[in-house]
Amino acid sequence: MPPLDLPKSYDAKSHEVDVYQRWEGAGCFKAGAGHRDGKPSYTIAIPPPNVTGVLHMGHALNNTLQDTLIRWRRMQGRDVLWQPGMDHAGIATEAVVAKQLEAEGKRKEQTPRDEFIARIWAWKEQSGGTIVKQLRKLGSSCDWSRERFTMDPGLSRAVRTMFKKMVDADLIYRGTRMVNWSPVLKTALSDDEVDVKDKQGHLWKLRYDLADGSGSIAVETTRPETFFGDSAVAVNPSDERYRALIGSMVKLPIIGREIPIVADEHADPGKGTGAVKITPAHDPNDYEVGKRHGLPLIRVIGLDGAMTALCAHFAGMDRFACRKALLKEFEASGVLLGATEITHAVGHSERSGEPIEPMVTEQWFVRMAPLAARAVAETRADRLHFHPERWTKVYEHWLDNVRDWCISRQIWWGHRIPAWHCASCAKITVPDADAPDPTACAHCGAATVTQDPDVLDTWFSSALWPYSTLGWPDATPEMSRYFPTATLVTDRGIIFFWVARMVMTSLFALDKRPFSDVYIHGTVNDERGDKMSKSKGNGIDPIIMIEGGVQHYLGKDYQCPGYGADAVRYTLLDMTTEGQDLKLSPSRFETGRNFANKVWNAGRFLLMNLSERPLANPPTAQDLLARELGFPERWLLDRLQAATNDCTRALDGWRFNDYANGAYRFFRDDLCDWYVEWAKRAFKSGGDGAQTAALVLWYAFERTLRLLHPGMPFITEYLWQQLQTTAGGQPWTAGRFLMLQAWPEVEQVLADASAGARMDELQQLVIAVRNTRNQQGVADGTALAVSIATPDAAKARALEADRDFLIDRGNFSALAIAVDAAKPAAAVTSVVGALKVHVSLEGQVDLAKLKDQLTKRTQQLEKSIAGKQGRLGNADYIARAPAAQVEETKAMLAKEQAEVVTIRETLAGLG
RNA sequence: GCCCGCUUAGCUCAGUUGGCUAGAGCACUACCUUGACAUGGUAGGGGUCAGAGGUUCGAGUCCUCUAGCGGGUACCA
């Protein structure tokens, strides 16, 4: 054995950085790298991570899937672009810098807007975008030269263009509406940024006295503090209890303001007391009631969540503190008639966590109905596909029910709304996207215009991502080459936020869908099934899994040795089944690490052996066929074709686990366990057989590396480069990379349909003898004499052809094959189909174990035989089942019956 | 309330259009440090496919209902 500088175990850390740099340095990630003539383009626009973000396991999964698709398509010769970039994450990023200011004892409100924005840019340049570096560690083959940021000048221009286009199409309007207000963030939010949670609360029953002193009416509310803003009490017009009261006035407690009792269908006689207080300024339903009855909007809670001056001595108090204090007072004064505990749904700000305050404010909106109609039409017309398909319904349901989208945010970091308000005529000027900022009103000409202070929702710019990154609104070469994109890979959480909005804007502005397929993967959970999150301490850091370190997980410290990116990727692929959620634990990544090590060692074996007998050139299918291939070689090459087909079909069908498994099973079960072991014999004997084995092994292993590459790019690239030294080449030759080699196609000339069944029988014979050896307590290394009794001479002759294979793989000291092969004196007989396998043993034979096994097998077979006999005895089965099916059952039955007969004979012989 | 998903070996999960004796990994048992690999090998043990009905020649797979778990969505009277 020549010295070899490959260590016994694969150490990912010593290769991954180097391999990545070589790829990037050689331009392998660039759009169009490896493109072969005539092949169409394949584009994925990355879901842009937040500039504030760090890589978590969900990103690792998301990007592993994208990279697997991208590398696979690139190897297929497609003109591939994986477009990377980040979004500016308006609220999150602003919060980061606001916190920094606080640490310095300053407040955002006291900082000039320009200065604040400058600070955010400085922060972004210095510490933003960590995640992009981390994506490289994962192996992501994005075209980094095309990295984009939503606040780039080009993308900002796209935003401005879209805004103007939508204003002109009457799809964007400004209006005073009830919106979701976050008192903590002090901005409006869209409906999608509200997290509705079930909360324990109380239904407080309040007594409102009639103004004329003739009695009172009871109302129930979960939010007594809003009573200051009540403008009416509503009752259902059909409600007999209150019919007489409609039109009379009640006098609010404490403040004494008088409000009418109105009739409105909104009041449900079955709910509460049937009479409901109406606070149009602080409740969406009440807002609608208020509009119907012309009730005044009385704002009693301010933008900061504190009670306004209209709230008597509660003015200035926080809304929740006010509730507490108010109830005390109500109780004392007899206004509070009772309380029931209830569970009710309360909207919370997704980002800051506090309960949303419905607030009537002036905001910008996108009119969704016309956009949504077109977006729905795409799936209905089968032009846009979700995988798994069930997400189509979720997408369509949202679009069918969507309300107008509030796009203005009262923050500073983002795209400032390109609209100017005129102080003279109060009209709004929205300039053309490429025009300079207006200095005069487009309506009255006055020079009294000021830009709207608000910025756009971050998702407004994200909605343009698939084309703004390619240069839209300009007709760039990239637009014509890579748009529409092909696939979007994301999770279910942003189907509404992002996927639907991209479809809407793209159809509106470009009359094209932005992508044809949307793959929705599962959510990454911890091993208990809970979603991973920082606050729960159950997150697993992909970078720690790749590079090693201490992982704090579920209250324990897990010492991770560093499994490498390939291991992390492979494990995630292996677990990705049809969009089901993943349950992960740190040790789960051993799956991938172990497999990577196995690949490494197979490569090591090949390199050791082939360095002794190098090939002149990488062998082709024709080179292999030119030689006299033995049966195991033909079988292996046939299996390779099947594996190639399986892997391709799996990726084609978005079945990532089938891809990972298909490659794994061929590699381990067929290539390593059977062929490599067989080839060792050939290598030992040398000569022509060794040369054939070398060719076959080189070919099969090299194809396997190609198949594995999209999932495990680093180790496969490294081994592939090393492999070149054994076929007349050098590693890292300019421009030669595995990642740009062709994805294997099925080579029909190497397929051999008969090989499978033949090998199957041989393997069973070998396993039967190994089993006997194990069962009888004979060491694996002990060669045993075997004789096989066949039912007829033809079978005996057929088996003779595989004598060498059987002897070698079964470790036989001798092999006799004959129709009447007799059982030697001290021997154990097992049964393979209609074959009896006599294994000679020295000394005691454990008959009990043998009998147990044979009896168990008989029972198994009898059950199966009875089932088949029942089926074949059924006239309906014969008449209705497909003929081929019936034939197969008959053949199977005959086989099983033959085996039972043979086992019975054997058992009888044991006495 | 409505919608969706899940329930298969001790654990985590596969099981394409209904059709061989229901599979894999981990864990477990026994044996093996043999010249690619103990991050390994060999051979095993382990499942009335959540429950009940139905369709069918045939159901883990299709339909209905029930139970449990998870997700989404609606509702702050």
CSV table of N, CA and C in Angstrom, one decimal, chain A residues 805-853:
chain,number,residue,atom,x,y,z
A,805,PHE,N,-17.8,-15.6,-7.6
A,805,PHE,CA,-18.5,-14.5,-6.8
A,805,PHE,C,-19.0,-15.1,-5.5
A,806,LEU,N,-19.6,-16.2,-5.5
A,806,LEU,CA,-20.2,-16.8,-4.3
A,806,LEU,C,-19.1,-17.2,-3.3
A,807,ILE,N,-18.0,-17.8,-3.8
A,807,ILE,CA,-17.0,-18.2,-2.9
A,807,ILE,C,-16.3,-17.0,-2.3
A,808,ASP,N,-16.1,-16.0,-3.1
A,808,ASP,CA,-15.4,-14.8,-2.5
A,808,ASP,C,-16.3,-14.0,-1.5
A,809,ARG,N,-17.5,-13.7,-1.9
A,809,ARG,CA,-18.4,-12.9,-1.1
A,809,ARG,C,-18.9,-13.7,0.1
A,810,GLY,N,-19.1,-15.0,0.0
A,810,GLY,CA,-19.6,-15.8,1.1
A,810,GLY,C,-18.5,-16.4,1.9
A,811,ASN,N,-17.3,-16.2,1.5
A,811,ASN,CA,-16.1,-16.8,2.2
A,811,ASN,C,-16.3,-18.3,2.3
A,812,PHE,N,-16.4,-18.9,1.2
A,812,PHE,CA,-16.5,-20.4,1.2
A,812,PHE,C,-15.1,-21.0,1.1
A,813,SER,N,-14.9,-22.1,1.8
A,813,SER,CA,-13.6,-22.8,1.5
A,813,SER,C,-13.8,-23.8,0.4
A,814,ALA,N,-15.0,-24.2,0.1
A,814,ALA,CA,-15.3,-25.0,-1.1
A,814,ALA,C,-16.7,-24.9,-1.5
A,815,LEU,N,-17.0,-25.1,-2.7
A,815,LEU,CA,-18.4,-25.0,-3.2
A,815,LEU,C,-18.8,-26.1,-4.1
A,816,ALA,N,-19.8,-26.9,-3.8
A,816,ALA,CA,-20.3,-27.9,-4.7
A,816,ALA,C,-21.7,-27.5,-5.1
A,817,ILE,N,-22.0,-27.6,-6.4
A,817,ILE,CA,-23.3,-27.2,-6.9
A,817,ILE,C,-23.8,-28.4,-7.7
A,818,ALA,N,-24.9,-29.0,-7.2
A,818,ALA,CA,-25.4,-30.2,-8.0
A,818,ALA,C,-26.9,-30.3,-7.6
A,819,VAL,N,-27.6,-31.0,-8.5
A,819,VAL,CA,-29.0,-31.3,-8.3
A,819,VAL,C,-29.2,-32.1,-7.1
A,820,ASP,N,-28.4,-33.1,-6.9
A,820,ASP,CA,-28.6,-33.9,-5.7
A,820,ASP,C,-27.6,-33.7,-4.6
A,821,ALA,N,-27.0,-32.6,-4.6
A,821,ALA,CA,-25.9,-32.3,-3.7
A,821,ALA,C,-26.4,-32.8,-2.3
A,822,ALA,N,-25.7,-33.7,-1.7
A,822,ALA,CA,-26.1,-34.3,-0.4
A,822,ALA,C,-25.6,-33.4,0.7
A,823,LYS,N,-26.3,-33.6,1.8
A,823,LYS,CA,-26.0,-32.8,3.0
A,823,LYS,C,-24.8,-33.5,3.7
A,824,PRO,N,-23.7,-32.8,3.9
A,824,PRO,CA,-22.6,-33.4,4.6
A,824,PRO,C,-23.0,-33.8,6.0
A,825,ALA,N,-22.2,-34.6,6.7
A,825,ALA,CA,-22.5,-35.1,8.0
A,825,ALA,C,-22.8,-33.9,9.0
A,826,ALA,N,-21.8,-33.1,9.3
A,826,ALA,CA,-22.0,-32.0,10.3
A,826,ALA,C,-22.3,-30.8,9.5
A,827,ALA,N,-23.6,-30.5,9.2
A,827,ALA,CA,-23.9,-29.4,8.4
A,827,ALA,C,-25.2,-28.8,8.8
A,828,VAL,N,-25.3,-27.5,8.4
A,828,VAL,CA,-26.6,-26.8,8.7
A,828,VAL,C,-27.1,-26.5,7.3
A,829,THR,N,-28.4,-26.7,7.1
A,829,THR,CA,-29.0,-26.4,5.8
A,829,THR,C,-30.0,-25.2,6.0
A,830,SER,N,-29.8,-24.3,5.1
A,830,SER,CA,-30.8,-23.2,5.0
A,830,SER,C,-31.4,-23.2,3.6
A,831,VAL,N,-32.4,-22.4,3.4
A,831,VAL,CA,-33.1,-22.5,2.2
A,831,VAL,C,-33.2,-21.1,1.5
A,832,VAL,N,-32.9,-21.0,0.2
A,832,VAL,CA,-33.1,-19.8,-0.5
A,832,VAL,C,-34.0,-20.2,-1.7
A,833,GLY,N,-35.2,-19.7,-1.7
A,833,GLY,CA,-36.1,-20.1,-2.7
A,833,GLY,C,-36.2,-21.6,-2.8
A,834,ALA,N,-35.9,-22.2,-4.0
A,834,ALA,CA,-35.9,-23.6,-4.2
A,834,ALA,C,-34.6,-24.2,-4.0
A,835,LEU,N,-33.6,-23.5,-3.5
A,835,LEU,CA,-32.2,-24.0,-3.3
A,835,LEU,C,-32.0,-24.3,-1.9
A,836,LYS,N,-31.3,-25.5,-1.7
A,836,LYS,CA,-30.9,-25.8,-0.3
A,836,LYS,C,-29.4,-25.5,-0.2
A,837,VAL,N,-29.1,-24.9,0.9
A,837,VAL,CA,-27.7,-24.5,1.1
A,837,VAL,C,-27.1,-25.3,2.3
A,838,HIS,N,-26.3,-26.2,2.0
A,838,HIS,CA,-25.7,-27.0,3.1
A,838,HIS,C,-24.3,-26.4,3.5
A,839,VAL,N,-24.2,-26.0,4.8
A,839,VAL,CA,-23.0,-25.4,5.2
A,839,VAL,C,-22.3,-26.4,6.2
A,840,SER,N,-21.1,-26.8,5.9
A,840,SER,CA,-20.4,-27.8,6.8
A,840,SER,C,-19.8,-27.1,8.0
A,841,LEU,N,-20.0,-27.7,9.1
A,841,LEU,CA,-19.5,-27.1,10.3
A,841,LEU,C,-18.6,-28.0,11.0
A,842,GLU,N,-17.6,-27.5,11.7
A,842,GLU,CA,-16.8,-28.4,12.6
A,842,GLU,C,-17.5,-28.4,13.9
A,843,GLY,N,-17.6,-29.6,14.5
A,843,GLY,CA,-18.2,-29.7,15.8
A,843,GLY,C,-19.7,-29.5,15.9
A,844,GLN,N,-20.1,-29.1,17.1
A,844,GLN,CA,-21.5,-29.0,17.4
A,844,GLN,C,-22.3,-28.1,16.5
A,845,VAL,N,-23.5,-28.5,16.1
A,845,VAL,CA,-24.4,-27.7,15.4
A,845,VAL,C,-25.5,-27.4,16.3
A,846,ASP,N,-25.9,-26.1,16.4
A,846,ASP,CA,-27.0,-25.7,17.3
A,846,ASP,C,-28.3,-25.9,16.5
A,847,LEU,N,-28.8,-27.1,16.7
A,847,LEU,CA,-30.0,-27.4,15.9
A,847,LEU,C,-31.2,-26.6,16.3
A,848,ALA,N,-31.3,-26.3,17.6
A,848,ALA,CA,-32.5,-25.6,18.1
A,848,ALA,C,-32.7,-24.3,17.4
A,849,LYS,N,-31.6,-23.5,17.3
A,849,LYS,CA,-31.6,-22.2,16.6
A,849,LYS,C,-32.1,-22.3,15.2
A,850,LEU,N,-31.5,-23.4,14.5
A,850,LEU,CA,-31.8,-23.6,13.1
A,850,LEU,C,-33.3,-23.9,12.9
A,851,LYS,N,-33.8,-24.8,13.8
A,851,LYS,CA,-35.2,-25.2,13.7
A,851,LYS,C,-36.1,-24.0,13.9
A,852,ASP,N,-35.7,-23.2,14.9
A,852,ASP,CA,-36.5,-22.0,15.2
A,852,ASP,C,-36.6,-21.1,14.0
A,853,GLN,N,-35.5,-20.9,13.4
A,853,GLN,CA,-35.4,-20.0,12.2
A,853,GLN,C,-36.3,-20.6,11.1
